[in-house]
Amino acid sequence: MAYLGPRLGVSRIFLPHVTVFRALCTVRMDEMGLAVGRSSLERLDFDNVALKKLPLDPSDEPGVRLVKGACFSRVIPEPLNNPRFVAVSGEALALLGLDGEEVMNDPLGPEYLSGSKVMPGSEPAAHCYCGHQFGQFAGQLGDGAACYLGEVKVPPGQNPELLRENPSGRWEIQVKGAGLTPYSRKADGRKVLRSSIREFLCSEAMFFLGIPTTRAGSVVTSDSKVIRDIYYSGNPRYEKCSVVLRIAPTFLRFGSFEIFKPADEFTGRQGPSYGREEIRGQMLDYVIEMFYPEIQRDHPDRVERNVAFFREVMSRTARLVAQWQCVGFCHGVLNTDNMSVLGLTLDYGPYGFMDRFDPDFVCNASDNSGRYSYKAQPAICRWNLVKLAEALAPELPPDRAKAVIDEYLDQFNRFYLENMRKKLGLLRKEEPEDEILITELLRTMHDTGADFTNTFRNLAQISCPSEGETERDEEIVRKAAELLLEQCASLEELKSANTPTMDPRELSMLLSMAQSNPALFEMISDRATIARQLDRMSKLKVLLETSQDELRARQAQEWTSWIALYRKRLARELEGQSDVQAVQEERASVMDGANPRVVLRNYIAQNAIEAAESGDFSEVRRVLKVLEKPFSSQPGLELPAWVGSHRRTEQGERDEGEEPQQGTSSSSSSSTAMNPVPYDSKPPAWARQICVT
């Protein structure tokens, strides 16, 4: 139930006249300019252009409903009971001209940044959008838990580099988890601590990795609770309501333009604003004028302007997904409603950074078909661009859109190779064979079960060959192979990774059905899923006949072969260079700036979540500090904060009725406490139990 009690220190029920008197006095003293301090959050300079430029739903009807002919609906955030900060990001809040420490110490901060109290100038609203979810048009979706608070003018002196990606001169702020909106469907508009911490940390982690993203200014938790069934197992329990403050130039997305879609031929659903062509033009004008002013300026012809806009969105999307691939990031739910029109990483749900490299890596346990696997992301983003083009027609002529989409693959490959060459330290030459070298590296990583992040980080320690030092070179290759072998999976890990997830009897039945009744087979399964299961079975059979020593020898041979190829390519980097030492140092520097030491692995987030659920927020703050410098060694910040002290994860110290969350058991927690691993380590064994949906 929403907390509706008084926010003042005195009860309105028992002393109403005192309360009113104090309120009046406050207004009068403020008006007279006397010494009444205002929170920095109360001084934010709001200019809510989106609500002025785009249609606003005139209805005040409560509850979930179909919203026609509007892009936003006004909402009233639901106050939380006893809101309090878990953490703030000073770097993100600085975008709004705020000081993180000051906000953290502001008694009103948690209320304002959870939507429990509305800031002066804020106009809470929810955005209407549609989307294709897992390939099917879902009709109206919208902000079911997020709440637009308004747009804050950029403070004087903002870093010009930040404004290069945000020419609008405003930052949109929204709170995620602030309660019901017209778009909440059967949900309650709330988010819980575990999901809020994951979004907060990853939003900031991505920024410091140099990947375009929405930002997170704070995470607030409370004593308000909602019931959640984490594993859909029929065992729901109460969790604390929590709210993330999100910041971006805009949260408009591909799905924002799908509210005009006619009835879908497969699902029969249509956008709530179908037929309102003038609103689509209005929204397109708004997006281009506000966020792509150079395109607006350089293309007086409307069609040419729209084509240029679409090409820029395509290019930004190709660059973004290339950057994801190069850090091993998997989004998890790349529906069209989770794709930003600015090319930002948007909506952090069941995301994951790969540990052991696997092209088929799926971070979302709900994605049974692997539609949003790591290797599928580039193609899925292209598919989503096709849907955006359809949503923009006839403002964007289909033939012109197709020509732009045909450029996507080349753009993606160019950005991907550009990034990969930096990760491998190939700085002076671009050779066609580089693609083969990269492909062979990834194949070797996959075959040996190598850790994605740490393998790339270690490549900088492999030196370029010198002339006439054959014996020394052999020793260098041997030591390099030993270094990379430390990142390879054990026999037990590979057996576990290649165990089929489908019951053998079910698999046998489906294989038979694929032959005897292909139409029925296509209705209940797909050939890609069956192929993955058969591949696992084949690999597992080989592994069951292999010893750990045999596996190690095979892994060593594979890495030795690739390192020899790599050093031959590095030798060509030295051709014509007089100062070999300077080349080596530059190469190592670039590689260390392209290959992070730390990413937000699931086990790191899980440690922070478990500590926070026990009432200790220090690990969330510590992890944020580590993630702010992901490419650097940070002495004193190698291990979790609880190492060396008593960690409050014992069952008796949790709030009444709470249990370990987010896919680990209490035994996992114990193993964490007994066997701590550094932030830059391969994941501990218990991390394989983490399940994100």
XYZ file of C-alpha atoms in Angstrom:
693
model
C 0.000 0.000 0.000
C 1.291 3.481 -0.827
C 2.507 5.581 2.091
C 0.131 8.508 2.505
C 1.292 9.833 5.866
C 2.483 13.396 6.478
C 5.891 14.488 5.280
C 6.170 17.210 7.922
C 7.494 16.508 11.393
C 4.091 17.109 13.037
C 0.959 15.065 12.423
C -1.750 16.852 10.481
C -4.341 14.733 12.257
C -3.585 15.848 15.798
C -2.243 19.360 15.257
C -3.731 20.639 12.000
C -3.548 24.315 12.910
C 0.128 24.088 13.821
C 0.898 22.363 10.521
C -0.951 24.945 8.458
C 0.660 27.768 10.434
C 4.146 26.398 9.821
C 3.463 25.974 6.122
C 2.209 29.558 5.852
C 5.205 30.873 7.762
C 7.549 29.034 5.447
C 5.927 30.561 2.372
C 5.970 34.068 3.824
C 9.588 33.920 4.973
C 10.639 32.519 1.597
C 8.756 35.292 -0.181
C 10.431 37.893 2.015
C 13.846 36.482 1.093
C 14.755 35.648 4.684
C 17.220 32.947 5.672
C 15.282 29.895 4.564
C 17.678 27.422 2.951
C 16.476 25.598 -0.140
C 17.622 22.169 -1.210
C 19.788 22.199 -4.339
C 17.160 19.899 -5.830
C 14.580 22.646 -5.316
C 16.739 25.025 -7.335
C 16.924 22.868 -10.460
C 16.002 24.885 -13.547
C 13.261 22.885 -15.274
C 12.206 23.572 -18.856
C 9.941 20.692 -19.864
C 10.025 21.101 -23.613
C 8.788 17.588 -24.452
C 5.448 18.276 -22.768
C 5.139 21.540 -24.693
C 6.126 20.175 -28.095
C 4.421 16.771 -28.029
C 0.743 15.895 -27.441
C -0.200 15.406 -23.795
C -3.028 13.080 -22.796
C -5.888 15.294 -21.526
C -7.458 12.507 -19.473
C -7.033 12.320 -15.692
C -8.758 8.943 -15.605
C -6.998 6.724 -13.043
C -5.774 3.240 -13.794
C -4.492 1.438 -16.842
C -6.034 2.483 -20.149
C -5.443 2.826 -23.877
C -3.983 6.286 -24.554
C -4.911 7.611 -27.987
C -3.467 10.628 -29.760
C -0.850 11.452 -27.112
C 2.832 10.894 -26.406
C 2.674 11.540 -22.650
C 0.185 11.143 -19.813
C 0.358 13.064 -16.542
C 0.888 10.861 -13.495
C 1.187 11.240 -9.735
C 4.158 9.334 -8.297
C 3.316 7.179 -5.290
C 5.308 8.141 -2.142
C 7.536 5.567 -0.490
C 7.618 4.819 3.217
C 10.891 6.066 4.729
C 12.921 6.534 1.503
C 16.706 6.575 1.924
C 19.734 6.604 -0.343
C 21.591 3.434 -1.183
C 24.098 5.352 -3.324
C 24.467 8.357 -5.599
C 26.689 8.920 -8.629
C 28.375 12.276 -8.258
C 29.515 12.122 -11.890
C 25.963 11.655 -13.168
C 24.404 14.245 -10.847
C 27.018 16.774 -12.008
C 25.227 16.757 -15.386
C 22.398 18.569 -13.583
C 24.753 20.937 -11.769
C 24.371 19.000 -8.519
C 27.026 18.036 -5.990
C 26.767 14.345 -5.114
C 27.863 14.779 -1.506
C 25.409 17.617 -0.965
C 22.545 15.581 -2.435
C 23.521 12.559 -0.332
C 23.327 14.661 2.840
C 20.120 16.465 1.862
C 17.285 15.281 4.164
C 14.852 15.818 1.290
C 17.102 14.123 -1.291
C 15.655 10.609 -1.049
C 12.100 11.983 -1.226
C 12.740 14.112 -4.294
C 14.783 11.477 -6.133
C 12.248 8.722 -5.537
C 9.228 10.753 -6.654
C 7.866 10.761 -3.095
C 8.013 14.541 -3.162
C 7.717 16.563 -6.378
C 10.441 19.142 -7.039
C 9.405 22.694 -7.969
C 9.126 22.875 -11.761
C 8.799 19.102 -12.187
C 5.810 17.814 -14.185
C 5.545 14.046 -13.642
C 4.406 12.152 -16.722
C 4.652 8.748 -18.391
C 5.622 8.195 -22.018
C 3.419 6.212 -24.409
C 5.169 3.825 -26.781
C 4.693 0.451 -28.429
C 7.152 -2.247 -29.358
C 8.025 -5.525 -30.995
C 8.805 -7.915 -28.146
C 10.674 -11.103 -29.050
C 9.749 -10.489 -32.678
C 6.009 -9.925 -32.200
C 4.193 -6.584 -32.131
C 2.843 -6.142 -28.603
C 0.719 -3.018 -29.092
C 0.726 -0.291 -26.422
C 3.469 -0.667 -23.804
C 4.656 2.660 -22.389
C 6.343 3.660 -19.130
C 4.820 1.114 -16.807
C 7.235 1.879 -13.972
C 9.224 4.896 -15.170
C 8.084 8.447 -14.548
C 9.343 11.496 -16.457
C 10.024 14.289 -13.945
C 10.960 16.918 -16.493
C 13.947 18.398 -18.307
C 16.641 20.297 -16.449
C 18.551 23.031 -18.241
C 22.249 22.340 -18.654
C 24.126 24.297 -15.951
C 26.693 26.921 -17.011
C 30.146 25.535 -17.662
C 29.046 22.006 -18.625
C 31.794 19.989 -20.298
C 31.491 20.675 -24.068
C 32.326 17.023 -24.783
C 29.192 15.945 -22.914
C 27.120 18.479 -24.803
C 28.424 17.225 -28.145
C 26.127 14.225 -27.669
C 23.363 16.405 -26.210
C 22.799 19.600 -28.208
C 19.331 20.104 -26.713
C 20.704 22.026 -23.731
C 18.561 19.939 -21.347
C 18.790 16.669 -19.456
C 15.624 14.632 -19.082
C 15.323 13.053 -15.656
C 13.018 10.224 -14.711
C 12.476 7.926 -11.748
C 12.038 4.210 -12.350
C 9.840 2.444 -9.820
C 7.703 5.384 -8.697
C 4.336 3.658 -8.984
C 1.396 3.088 -11.291
C 0.949 4.781 -14.664
C -1.660 4.297 -17.431
C 0.837 1.860 -18.982
C 1.466 -0.446 -15.998
C -0.814 -3.175 -17.380
C -1.031 -5.870 -14.679
C 2.062 -4.632 -12.834
C 2.348 -2.316 -9.830
C 4.816 0.252 -11.212
C 7.405 -0.657 -8.603
C 10.993 -1.864 -8.789
C 12.893 -3.702 -6.068
C 16.339 -3.322 -4.577
C 18.128 -6.021 -6.590
C 16.970 -4.761 -10.005
C 17.516 -1.115 -9.019
C 21.096 -1.758 -7.907
C 21.824 -3.654 -11.120
C 20.501 -0.798 -13.272
C 22.262 1.892 -11.242
C 25.660 0.195 -11.348
C 25.530 -0.877 -14.990
C 24.357 2.506 -16.297
C 27.440 4.089 -14.752
C 29.739 1.187 -15.617
C 28.874 1.511 -19.300
C 29.551 5.245 -19.275
C 33.014 4.775 -17.801
C 33.722 2.046 -20.349
C 33.121 4.725 -22.992
C 29.883 3.180 -24.281
C 26.904 5.483 -25.029
C 24.292 5.008 -22.325
C 21.583 6.578 -20.239
C 22.946 7.544 -16.813
C 21.877 6.779 -13.245
C 22.098 9.527 -10.639
C 20.941 7.652 -7.546
C 19.231 4.606 -6.124
C 16.782 4.979 -3.232
C 15.266 2.178 -1.177
C 12.460 2.229 1.396
C 10.335 0.338 3.892
C 7.528 -0.023 1.344
C 7.293 -3.583 0.037
C 5.847 -5.472 -2.909
C 5.456 -9.169 -3.585
C 7.702 -10.727 -6.223
C 8.066 -14.294 -7.484
C 11.654 -14.120 -8.712
C 11.780 -17.509 -10.435
C 8.092 -17.775 -11.316
C 8.135 -20.842 -9.056
C 4.966 -20.156 -7.070
C 6.988 -18.980 -4.057
C 6.516 -15.200 -3.979
C 7.812 -13.029 -1.143
C 8.062 -9.413 -0.103
C 10.861 -7.170 -1.370
C 11.664 -3.544 -0.657
C 10.510 -0.947 -3.184
C 13.441 0.966 -4.663
C 13.804 3.709 -7.260
C 16.559 4.672 -9.723
C 17.013 8.237 -10.993
C 17.769 8.033 -14.722
C 19.288 10.817 -16.829
C 19.513 11.193 -20.620
C 18.980 13.824 -23.321
C 15.755 11.930 -24.069
C 14.258 8.513 -23.415
C 12.407 8.407 -26.745
C 12.927 5.091 -28.490
C 12.155 3.193 -31.681
C 8.872 2.090 -30.129
C 7.857 5.733 -29.621
C 7.138 5.854 -33.353
C 5.256 2.558 -33.347
C 2.170 4.057 -31.657
C 0.969 4.859 -35.215
C 1.281 1.281 -36.494
C -1.744 -0.235 -38.297
C -3.067 -3.636 -37.223
C -0.217 -6.146 -37.232
C -0.717 -9.029 -39.651
C 0.421 -11.617 -37.059
C -0.880 -10.380 -33.706
C -3.772 -8.191 -34.894
C -2.681 -5.445 -32.488
C -2.306 -1.851 -33.634
C -0.793 1.300 -32.190
C -3.127 3.420 -30.048
C -2.576 6.461 -32.297
C -3.035 4.703 -35.630
C -4.208 7.206 -38.236
C -2.780 10.241 -36.431
C -0.163 10.977 -39.078
C 0.238 14.597 -37.942
C 1.544 13.454 -34.535
C 4.196 11.289 -36.164
C 5.408 14.305 -38.126
C 5.316 16.381 -34.948
C 7.399 13.829 -33.047
C 9.887 13.503 -35.895
C 10.279 17.276 -36.050
C 10.835 17.403 -32.294
C 13.508 14.689 -32.262
C 15.459 16.127 -35.196
C 15.229 19.777 -34.145
C 16.192 19.053 -30.529
C 18.788 16.306 -30.830
C 20.035 16.493 -34.433
C 20.111 20.255 -35.093
C 22.910 19.951 -37.660
C 20.697 17.660 -39.753
C 17.818 20.112 -39.448
C 20.137 22.934 -40.524
C 21.815 21.146 -43.431
C 18.718 19.601 -45.071
C 15.952 22.056 -45.976
C 14.171 19.329 -47.961
C 12.001 17.327 -45.543
C 12.538 13.917 -47.154
C 16.308 14.407 -47.341
C 16.296 15.547 -43.722
C 14.440 12.424 -42.622
C 16.770 10.152 -44.594
C 19.801 11.856 -43.027
C 18.240 11.391 -39.579
C 17.617 7.702 -40.181
C 21.153 7.223 -41.488
C 22.552 8.817 -38.323
C 20.400 6.586 -36.096
C 21.567 3.579 -38.124
C 25.215 4.596 -37.758
C 24.932 5.218 -34.025
C 23.192 1.884 -33.551
C 25.894 0.046 -35.518
C 28.610 1.734 -33.456
C 26.822 0.949 -30.191
C 26.367 -2.759 -30.846
C 29.990 -3.002 -32.056
C 31.081 -1.567 -28.707
C 28.880 -4.051 -26.851
C 30.448 -6.945 -28.748
C 33.954 -5.716 -27.951
C 33.402 -5.722 -24.177
C 31.313 -8.900 -24.110
C 28.118 -7.118 -23.091
C 24.756 -8.758 -23.730
C 21.656 -6.567 -23.397
C 19.187 -9.390 -22.910
C 15.976 -7.802 -24.204
C 16.610 -5.977 -27.473
C 12.964 -5.275 -28.221
C 12.191 -2.171 -30.298
C 10.931 -0.426 -27.165
C 14.434 -0.779 -25.662
C 16.263 0.895 -28.571
C 17.160 4.582 -28.200
C 16.692 7.071 -31.056
C 20.028 8.562 -29.913
C 21.987 5.310 -30.052
C 22.254 4.946 -26.260
C 22.197 1.752 -24.221
C 18.672 1.889 -22.837
C 16.846 -0.107 -20.132
C 19.004 -2.397 -18.017
C 17.012 -5.531 -17.322
C 18.516 -9.026 -17.587
C 21.852 -7.839 -18.991
C 25.148 -9.652 -18.510
C 28.857 -9.355 -19.248
C 30.264 -12.619 -20.561
C 32.678 -14.505 -18.355
C 33.702 -17.568 -20.389
C 33.555 -16.609 -24.070
C 30.619 -18.211 -25.831
C 29.017 -16.747 -28.980
C 25.729 -18.362 -27.927
C 25.814 -16.663 -24.511
C 22.283 -15.753 -23.358
C 22.072 -13.551 -20.275
C 18.269 -13.644 -19.955
C 17.010 -16.894 -18.472
C 13.603 -16.145 -20.006
C 15.037 -16.158 -23.541
C 14.595 -19.848 -24.271
C 15.089 -19.491 -28.020
C 18.325 -17.486 -27.768
C 16.848 -14.680 -29.856
C 18.893 -12.109 -27.939
C 22.123 -14.065 -27.588
C 25.491 -12.321 -27.788
C 26.163 -13.341 -31.395
C 22.633 -12.348 -32.479
C 22.839 -8.738 -31.262
C 24.174 -7.129 -34.473
C 21.484 -8.807 -36.612
C 18.720 -8.034 -34.094
C 19.675 -4.349 -34.055
C 19.418 -4.333 -37.846
C 15.977 -5.987 -37.605
C 14.906 -3.299 -35.162
C 16.078 -0.595 -37.580
C 13.833 -2.166 -40.228
C 10.900 -1.836 -37.819
C 11.799 1.793 -37.105
C 11.871 2.484 -40.854
C 8.407 0.932 -41.202
C 7.160 3.107 -38.348
C 8.510 6.270 -40.001
C 6.894 5.652 -43.406
C 5.719 7.590 -45.382
C 7.796 10.377 -43.757
C 10.727 8.119 -44.653
C 10.216 6.575 -48.131
C 10.690 2.778 -47.924
C 13.137 2.632 -50.841
C 15.363 5.277 -49.235
C 15.171 3.484 -45.886
C 16.231 0.191 -47.487
C 19.270 1.853 -49.053
C 20.323 3.116 -45.609
C 19.761 -0.260 -43.937
C 21.915 -1.864 -46.628
C 24.810 0.232 -45.249
C 24.406 -1.176 -41.733
C 26.563 -4.297 -41.974
C 29.535 -2.403 -43.445
C 29.199 0.237 -40.734
C 29.078 -2.368 -37.987
C 32.087 -4.256 -39.367
C 34.087 -1.032 -39.671
C 33.395 0.009 -36.069
C 33.983 -3.527 -34.798
C 37.344 -3.929 -36.550
C 38.401 -0.444 -35.456
C 37.758 -1.382 -31.825
C 39.245 -4.859 -32.109
C 42.475 -3.548 -33.621
C 42.887 -1.310 -30.569
C 42.180 -4.259 -28.273
C 44.937 -6.227 -30.036
C 47.330 -3.273 -30.315
C 47.325 -3.211 -34.122
C 47.770 0.530 -34.499
C 49.930 1.267 -37.504
C 48.574 -0.961 -40.234
C 45.199 -2.280 -41.307
C 45.590 -5.599 -43.045
C 42.858 -7.817 -44.532
C 44.332 -10.724 -42.549
C 43.416 -8.953 -39.308
C 39.875 -10.317 -39.597
C 41.270 -13.850 -39.732
C 43.485 -13.177 -36.710
C 40.487 -11.891 -34.711
C 38.303 -14.812 -35.812
C 41.000 -17.294 -34.796
C 41.383 -15.568 -31.423
C 37.669 -15.862 -30.712
C 37.592 -19.480 -31.890
C 40.494 -20.303 -29.565
C 38.808 -18.508 -26.671
C 35.612 -20.450 -27.307
C 37.335 -23.834 -27.645
C 39.376 -23.330 -24.472
C 36.593 -21.672 -22.470
C 38.749 -18.585 -21.917
C 37.532 -15.654 -19.858
C 36.596 -12.846 -22.265
C 37.624 -9.779 -20.246
C 40.824 -11.121 -18.701
C 42.107 -12.752 -21.877
C 42.008 -9.463 -23.763
C 43.537 -7.635 -20.795
C 46.466 -10.086 -20.770
C 47.280 -9.696 -24.472
C 49.188 -6.478 -23.731
C 51.784 -8.590 -21.901
C 52.703 -10.428 -25.109
C 55.679 -8.611 -26.581
C 56.541 -7.982 -30.211
C 59.253 -10.310 -31.606
C 62.818 -9.104 -32.020
C 65.184 -9.989 -34.843
C 67.456 -12.989 -34.357
C 66.150 -14.120 -30.965
C 64.526 -17.433 -31.841
C 65.203 -19.177 -28.519
C 64.072 -16.166 -26.509
C 60.960 -15.899 -28.684
C 60.090 -19.523 -27.931
C 60.326 -18.759 -24.231
C 58.113 -15.672 -24.663
C 55.479 -17.735 -26.467
C 55.589 -20.426 -23.761
C 55.140 -17.876 -20.966
C 52.365 -16.086 -22.887
C 50.544 -19.393 -23.329
C 50.856 -20.093 -19.588
C 49.423 -16.666 -18.851
C 46.396 -17.255 -21.063
C 45.918 -20.805 -19.815
C 45.150 -19.332 -16.379
C 42.011 -17.824 -17.956
C 40.814 -21.085 -19.514
C 37.974 -23.207 -18.190
C 38.566 -26.436 -16.306
C 37.217 -29.771 -17.499
C 34.353 -29.613 -14.997
C 33.427 -26.092 -16.099
C 33.307 -27.139 -19.749
C 31.250 -30.233 -18.950
C 28.761 -28.080 -17.073
C 28.668 -25.494 -19.877
C 28.020 -28.145 -22.527
C 25.400 -30.194 -20.700
C 22.193 -30.050 -22.793
C 19.427 -28.057 -21.154
C 16.749 -30.176 -22.824
C 15.660 -33.594 -21.567
C 17.032 -36.300 -23.948
C 13.544 -37.771 -24.386
C 12.147 -34.382 -25.386
C 15.022 -33.837 -27.794
C 14.471 -37.256 -29.367
C 10.762 -36.548 -29.766
C 11.429 -33.187 -31.434
C 13.988 -34.672 -33.814
C 11.441 -37.294 -34.857
C 8.753 -34.624 -35.262
C 11.040 -32.471 -37.422
C 11.103 -35.376 -39.895
C 7.524 -36.586 -39.664
C 5.547 -33.366 -39.074
C 7.621 -30.249 -39.916
C 4.640 -27.882 -39.570
C 3.912 -28.985 -35.995
C 7.628 -28.912 -35.182
C 7.902 -25.278 -36.290
C 5.000 -24.364 -34.003
C 6.603 -25.705 -30.824
C 10.362 -25.434 -31.460
C 12.942 -24.274 -34.003
C 15.898 -25.807 -35.769
C 18.466 -23.410 -34.247
C 17.507 -24.506 -30.719
C 17.760 -28.189 -31.646
C 21.107 -27.587 -33.369
C 22.487 -25.971 -30.203
C 21.357 -28.920 -28.087
C 22.948 -31.424 -30.497
C 26.188 -29.410 -30.538
C 26.283 -29.507 -26.740
C 25.732 -33.250 -26.724
C 28.573 -33.727 -29.209
C 31.003 -31.592 -27.194
C 29.998 -33.219 -23.924
C 30.666 -36.683 -25.369
C 34.245 -35.642 -26.250
C 34.777 -34.032 -22.830
C 33.569 -37.152 -21.014
C 36.342 -39.077 -22.768
C 39.003 -36.454 -21.904
C 41.125 -36.060 -18.754
C 42.039 -32.712 -17.205
C 45.691 -33.158 -18.280
C 44.678 -33.952 -21.856
C 42.414 -30.892 -21.921
C 45.200 -28.697 -20.567
C 47.642 -29.949 -23.180
C 45.131 -29.306 -25.956
C 44.411 -25.800 -24.648
C 48.151 -25.049 -24.461
C 48.635 -26.157 -28.058
C 45.763 -24.007 -29.307
C 47.052 -20.917 -27.552
C 50.640 -21.517 -28.651
C 49.508 -21.652 -32.286
C 47.492 -18.442 -32.017
C 50.212 -16.536 -30.155
C 52.688 -17.418 -32.924
C 50.257 -15.955 -35.507
C 49.731 -12.866 -33.358
C 53.442 -12.169 -32.913
C 54.032 -12.454 -36.660
C 51.396 -9.764 -37.133
C 52.987 -7.646 -34.388
C 56.335 -7.928 -36.191
C 54.809 -6.153 -39.170
C 53.799 -3.302 -36.848
C 57.513 -2.700 -36.235
C 58.492 -2.468 -39.905
C 60.104 0.898 -40.570
C 60.073 1.855 -36.868
C 63.384 2.933 -35.354
C 62.272 3.120 -31.708
C 60.905 -0.340 -30.940
C 60.585 0.423 -27.224
C 58.376 3.453 -27.903
C 56.144 1.364 -30.185
C 55.819 -1.307 -27.490
C 54.906 1.262 -24.828
C 52.336 2.972 -27.061
C 50.811 -0.384 -27.941
C 50.521 -1.432 -24.285
C 49.019 1.933 -23.349
C 46.368 1.781 -26.069
C 45.518 -1.826 -25.235
C 45.174 -1.071 -21.516
C 42.822 1.761 -22.473
C 40.725 -0.513 -24.691
C 40.608 -3.660 -22.554
C 38.978 -3.083 -19.166
C 40.461 -4.622 -16.043
C 37.028 -4.744 -14.408
C 33.500 -5.064 -15.781
C 30.268 -5.471 -13.819
C 30.175 -9.248 -13.703
C 27.080 -10.851 -12.207
C 28.924 -12.033 -9.113
C 30.153 -8.484 -8.357
C 26.621 -7.109 -8.616
C 25.347 -10.038 -6.527
C 27.783 -9.322 -3.696
C 26.623 -5.698 -3.630
C 22.942 -6.721 -3.718
C 23.271 -9.189 -0.850
C 25.128 -6.664 1.304
C 22.497 -3.992 0.556
C 19.661 -6.348 1.403
C 21.249 -6.838 4.813
C 21.296 -3.056 5.295
C 24.936 -2.464 4.321
C 25.162 -0.119 1.307
C 28.953 0.275 1.430
C 29.595 -2.450 -1.151
C 27.318 -0.761 -3.735
C 29.284 2.459 -3.254
C 32.619 0.677 -3.362
C 31.741 -1.169 -6.573
C 30.659 2.138 -8.150
C 34.048 3.614 -7.249
C 35.846 0.653 -8.848
C 33.701 0.859 -11.996
C 34.486 4.553 -12.419
C 38.065 3.548 -13.360
C 37.606 0.221 -15.143
C 40.889 0.379 -17.068
C 43.126 1.142 -14.074
C 44.558 -0.725 -11.146
C 43.210 0.808 -7.930
C 45.323 -0.058 -4.880
C 43.119 -0.620 -1.862
C 40.086 -1.408 -4.005
C 40.996 -4.879 -5.215
C 38.579 -6.809 -2.983
C 35.029 -6.329 -1.684
C 34.659 -4.062 1.347
C 33.591 -6.909 3.650
C 36.825 -8.893 3.213
C 38.755 -8.846 6.469
C 35.758 -7.801 8.520
C 32.501 -9.433 9.640
C 30.142 -9.466 6.659
C 26.453 -9.050 7.463
C 25.000 -11.737 5.258
C 23.979 -14.199 7.918
C 20.333 -15.163 7.733
C 19.587 -13.890 11.253
C 20.745 -10.374 10.382
C 18.374 -9.906 7.468
C 15.068 -8.118 7.740
C 12.287 -10.417 8.882
C 11.067 -12.685 6.096
C 13.945 -11.936 3.696
C 16.159 -14.537 2.057
C 19.129 -14.400 -0.328
C 17.978 -13.064 -3.701
C 18.756 -12.890 -7.407
C 19.523 -16.519 -7.961
C 21.989 -17.515 -5.244
C 21.360 -19.736 -2.284
C 22.513 -19.080 1.262
C 25.317 -21.589 0.662
C 26.475 -19.377 -2.191
C 26.663 -16.461 0.194
C 28.763 -18.538 2.584
C 31.160 -19.517 -0.179
C 31.510 -15.864 -1.110
C 32.449 -14.909 2.420
C 34.937 -17.777 2.824
C 36.522 -17.529 -0.632
C 36.538 -13.884 -1.678
C 37.810 -13.099 -5.173
C 39.111 -9.760 -6.486
C 36.960 -7.606 -8.748
C 39.203 -8.435 -11.718
C 38.997 -12.191 -11.149
C 37.285 -14.917 -13.105
C 33.951 -15.630 -11.417
C 33.836 -18.017 -8.457
C 32.053 -21.341 -8.892
C 28.898 -20.171 -7.115
C 28.389 -17.449 -9.744
C 27.135 -20.096 -12.181
C 24.006 -20.392 -10.022
C 23.001 -16.769 -10.633
C 19.852 -16.606 -12.731
C 18.671 -13.303 -14.202
C 15.223 -13.026 -15.800
